[in-house]
XYZ file of C-alpha atoms in Angstrom:
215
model
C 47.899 -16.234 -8.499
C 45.825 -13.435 -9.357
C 46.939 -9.538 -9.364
C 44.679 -6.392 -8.182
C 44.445 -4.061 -11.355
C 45.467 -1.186 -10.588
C 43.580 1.868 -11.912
C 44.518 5.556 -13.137
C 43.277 9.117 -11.651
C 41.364 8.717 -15.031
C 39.863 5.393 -15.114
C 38.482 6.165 -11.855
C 37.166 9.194 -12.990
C 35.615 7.216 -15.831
C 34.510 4.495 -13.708
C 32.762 6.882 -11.346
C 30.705 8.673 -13.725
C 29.506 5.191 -15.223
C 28.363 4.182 -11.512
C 26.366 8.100 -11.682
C 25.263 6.779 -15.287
C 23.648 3.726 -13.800
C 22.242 5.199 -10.217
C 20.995 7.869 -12.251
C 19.410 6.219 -15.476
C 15.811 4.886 -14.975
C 16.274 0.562 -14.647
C 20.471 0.612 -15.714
C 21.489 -0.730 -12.479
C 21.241 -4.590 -12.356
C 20.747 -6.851 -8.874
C 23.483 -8.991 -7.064
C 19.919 -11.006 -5.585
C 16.745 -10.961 -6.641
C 13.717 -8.628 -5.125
C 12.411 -10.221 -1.577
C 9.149 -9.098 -3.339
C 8.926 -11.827 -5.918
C 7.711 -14.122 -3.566
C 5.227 -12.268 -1.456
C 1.500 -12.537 -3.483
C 0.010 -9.336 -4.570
C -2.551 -6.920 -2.517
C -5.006 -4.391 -3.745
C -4.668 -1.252 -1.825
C -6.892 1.885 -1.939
C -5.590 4.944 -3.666
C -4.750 6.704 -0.946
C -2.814 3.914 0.769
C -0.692 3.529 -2.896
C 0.221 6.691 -3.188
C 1.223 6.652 0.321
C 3.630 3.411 0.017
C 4.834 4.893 -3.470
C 6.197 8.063 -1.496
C 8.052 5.849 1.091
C 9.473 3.899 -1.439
C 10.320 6.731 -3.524
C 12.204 8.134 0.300
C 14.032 4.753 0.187
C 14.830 4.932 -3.522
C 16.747 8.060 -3.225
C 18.511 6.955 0.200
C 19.897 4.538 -2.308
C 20.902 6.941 -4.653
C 22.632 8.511 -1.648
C 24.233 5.880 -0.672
C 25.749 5.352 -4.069
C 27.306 8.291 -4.078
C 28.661 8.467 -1.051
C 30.099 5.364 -1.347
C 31.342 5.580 -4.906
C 33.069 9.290 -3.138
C 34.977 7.556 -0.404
C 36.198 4.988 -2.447
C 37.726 7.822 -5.123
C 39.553 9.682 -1.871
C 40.334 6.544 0.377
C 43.857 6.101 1.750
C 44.182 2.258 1.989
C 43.469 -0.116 -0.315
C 41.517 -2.270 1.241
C 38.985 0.447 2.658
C 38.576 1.340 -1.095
C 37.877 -2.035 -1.939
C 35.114 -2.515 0.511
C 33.762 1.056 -0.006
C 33.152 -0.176 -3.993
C 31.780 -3.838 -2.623
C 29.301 -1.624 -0.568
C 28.222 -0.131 -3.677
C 27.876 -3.030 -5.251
C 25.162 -4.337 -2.235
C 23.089 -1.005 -2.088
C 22.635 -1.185 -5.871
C 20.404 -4.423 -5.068
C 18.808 -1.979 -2.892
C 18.478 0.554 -5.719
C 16.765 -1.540 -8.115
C 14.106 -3.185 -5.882
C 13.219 0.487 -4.526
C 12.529 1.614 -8.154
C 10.845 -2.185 -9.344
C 8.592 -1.471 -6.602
C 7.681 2.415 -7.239
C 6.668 1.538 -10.675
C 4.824 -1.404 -9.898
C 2.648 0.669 -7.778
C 2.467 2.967 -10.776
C 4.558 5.986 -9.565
C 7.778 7.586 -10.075
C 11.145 7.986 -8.627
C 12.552 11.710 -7.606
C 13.229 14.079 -10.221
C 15.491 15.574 -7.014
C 18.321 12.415 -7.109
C 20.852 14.126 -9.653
C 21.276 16.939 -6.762
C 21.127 14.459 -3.776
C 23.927 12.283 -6.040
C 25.892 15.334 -6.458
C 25.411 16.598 -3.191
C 26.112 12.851 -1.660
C 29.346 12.671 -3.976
C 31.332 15.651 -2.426
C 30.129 14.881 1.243
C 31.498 11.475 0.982
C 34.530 12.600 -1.298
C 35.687 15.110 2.066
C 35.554 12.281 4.346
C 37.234 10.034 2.742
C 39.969 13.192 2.083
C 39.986 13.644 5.981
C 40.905 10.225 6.772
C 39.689 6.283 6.389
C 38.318 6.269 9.945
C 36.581 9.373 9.692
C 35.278 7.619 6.510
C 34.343 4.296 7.943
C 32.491 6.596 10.744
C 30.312 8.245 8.428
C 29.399 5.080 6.992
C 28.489 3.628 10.084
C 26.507 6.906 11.166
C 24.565 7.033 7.894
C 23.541 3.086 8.075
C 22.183 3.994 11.250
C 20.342 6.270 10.025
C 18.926 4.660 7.456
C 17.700 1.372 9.358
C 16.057 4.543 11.861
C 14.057 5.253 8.631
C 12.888 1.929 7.770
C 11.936 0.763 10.861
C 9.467 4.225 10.838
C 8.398 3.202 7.440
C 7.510 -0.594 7.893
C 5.533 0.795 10.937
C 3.441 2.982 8.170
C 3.027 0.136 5.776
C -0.185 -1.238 5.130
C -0.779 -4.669 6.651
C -1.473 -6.062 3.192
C 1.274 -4.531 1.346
C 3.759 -8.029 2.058
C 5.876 -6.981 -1.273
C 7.214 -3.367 -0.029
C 7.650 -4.841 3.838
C 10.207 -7.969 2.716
C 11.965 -5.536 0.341
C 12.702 -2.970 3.525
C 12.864 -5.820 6.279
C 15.878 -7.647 3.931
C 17.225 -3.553 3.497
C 17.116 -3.143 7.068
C 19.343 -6.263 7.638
C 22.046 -5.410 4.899
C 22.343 -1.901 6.288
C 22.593 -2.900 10.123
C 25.506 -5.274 8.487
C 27.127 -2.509 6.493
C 26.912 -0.123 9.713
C 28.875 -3.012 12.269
C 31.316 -3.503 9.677
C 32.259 0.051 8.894
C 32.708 0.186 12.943
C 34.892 -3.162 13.298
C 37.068 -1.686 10.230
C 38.375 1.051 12.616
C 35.359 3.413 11.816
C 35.212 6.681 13.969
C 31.796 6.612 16.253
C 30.576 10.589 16.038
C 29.378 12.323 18.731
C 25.360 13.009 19.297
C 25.823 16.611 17.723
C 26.983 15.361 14.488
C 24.788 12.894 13.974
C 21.815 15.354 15.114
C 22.952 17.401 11.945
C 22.737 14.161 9.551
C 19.560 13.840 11.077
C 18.449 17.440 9.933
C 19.564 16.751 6.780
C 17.579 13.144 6.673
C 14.653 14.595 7.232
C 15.245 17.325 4.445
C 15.425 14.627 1.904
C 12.869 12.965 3.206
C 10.231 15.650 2.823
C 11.252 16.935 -0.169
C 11.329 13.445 -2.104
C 7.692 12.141 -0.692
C 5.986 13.915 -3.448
C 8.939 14.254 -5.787
């Protein structure tokens, strides 16, 4: 029979800031599955259209980076066990995510955003109050974010170029964990938020969206 470990206030602390190390440091994290790009052939690509792709990517990238920290911040303030554990097993899937985002950017010779330290920190806290507030409210924001982000992909693998198969199966297999991640937050007892709410995560989308294109 096998026993949970259970950890201190400090080993969490410790663990948390080695899952900030790793979302943080250029190539730390490593993938659960390898990049849907492997198999999909190469395609040249004017500058313009490069660049272009790079700055999605580099969107997607830092929604990852996001999405570690929020996650990694409800799972340091969650109430019941088992909404911690599947808070940290979330992490564990976006950081698949993470890695093909950046394998990607610096294939197509580019650069993620110098801004993710302050969208990690900023991520951190946001998800640390909700999980504070309560698990459902938790499991709500979850959902709302996922949302959110398969909104986002679906605009950018409408922008992609037709060639460009590598970038499309990494955000078509994205767009099919998150949609999963978003029903399961919801069937775990996750609060649905009202329009306004999730008009004001969609300000603040489009915020990091801009400001990370370039950056």
């Amino acid at each position: 029979m096998t026993t949970q470990r259970h950890y201190s206030p400090i080993d969490r602390l410790l663990l948390q800031a080695d899952a900030a190390m790793r979302t943080l440091l250029p190539f730390s994290g490593q993938p659960y599955r390898p990049s849907p790009a492997i198999v999909q052939p190469d395609a040249q690509m004017n500058d313009e259209d490069t660049r272009h792709v790079a700055g999605l990517m580099r969107i997607n990238h830092t929604g990852e980076v996001c999405a570690q920290a929020l996650y990694q911040g409800q799972a340091l303030t969650a109430k019941l066990p088992q909404v911690r554990a599947a808070m940290e097993h979330a992490a564990e899937e976006e950081i698949d995510h993470l890695v093909w985002c950046e394998q990607r950017i610096h294939q197509l010779g580019s650069h993620t955003s110098i801004l993710n330290p302050l969208f990690y920190g900023m991520s951190f806290g946001i998800g640390a109050v909700a999980g504070l507030i309560s698990d459902k409210v938790s499991l709500g924001f979850v959902a709302a974010t996922e949302h959110q982000v398969c909104k986002h992909l679906n605009e950018h693998l409408e922008q992609l170029p037709a060639e460009d198969e590598k970038s499309r199966a990494i955000l078509e297999q994205m767009r099919i964990d998150e949609e999963h991640h978003a029903e399961s937050a919801l069937d775990a007892g996750g609060f649905r938020f009202p329009a306004p709410v999730k008009f004001g995560m969609s300000l603040l989308a489009k915020v990091m969206t801009k400001s990370t294109y370039r950056i």
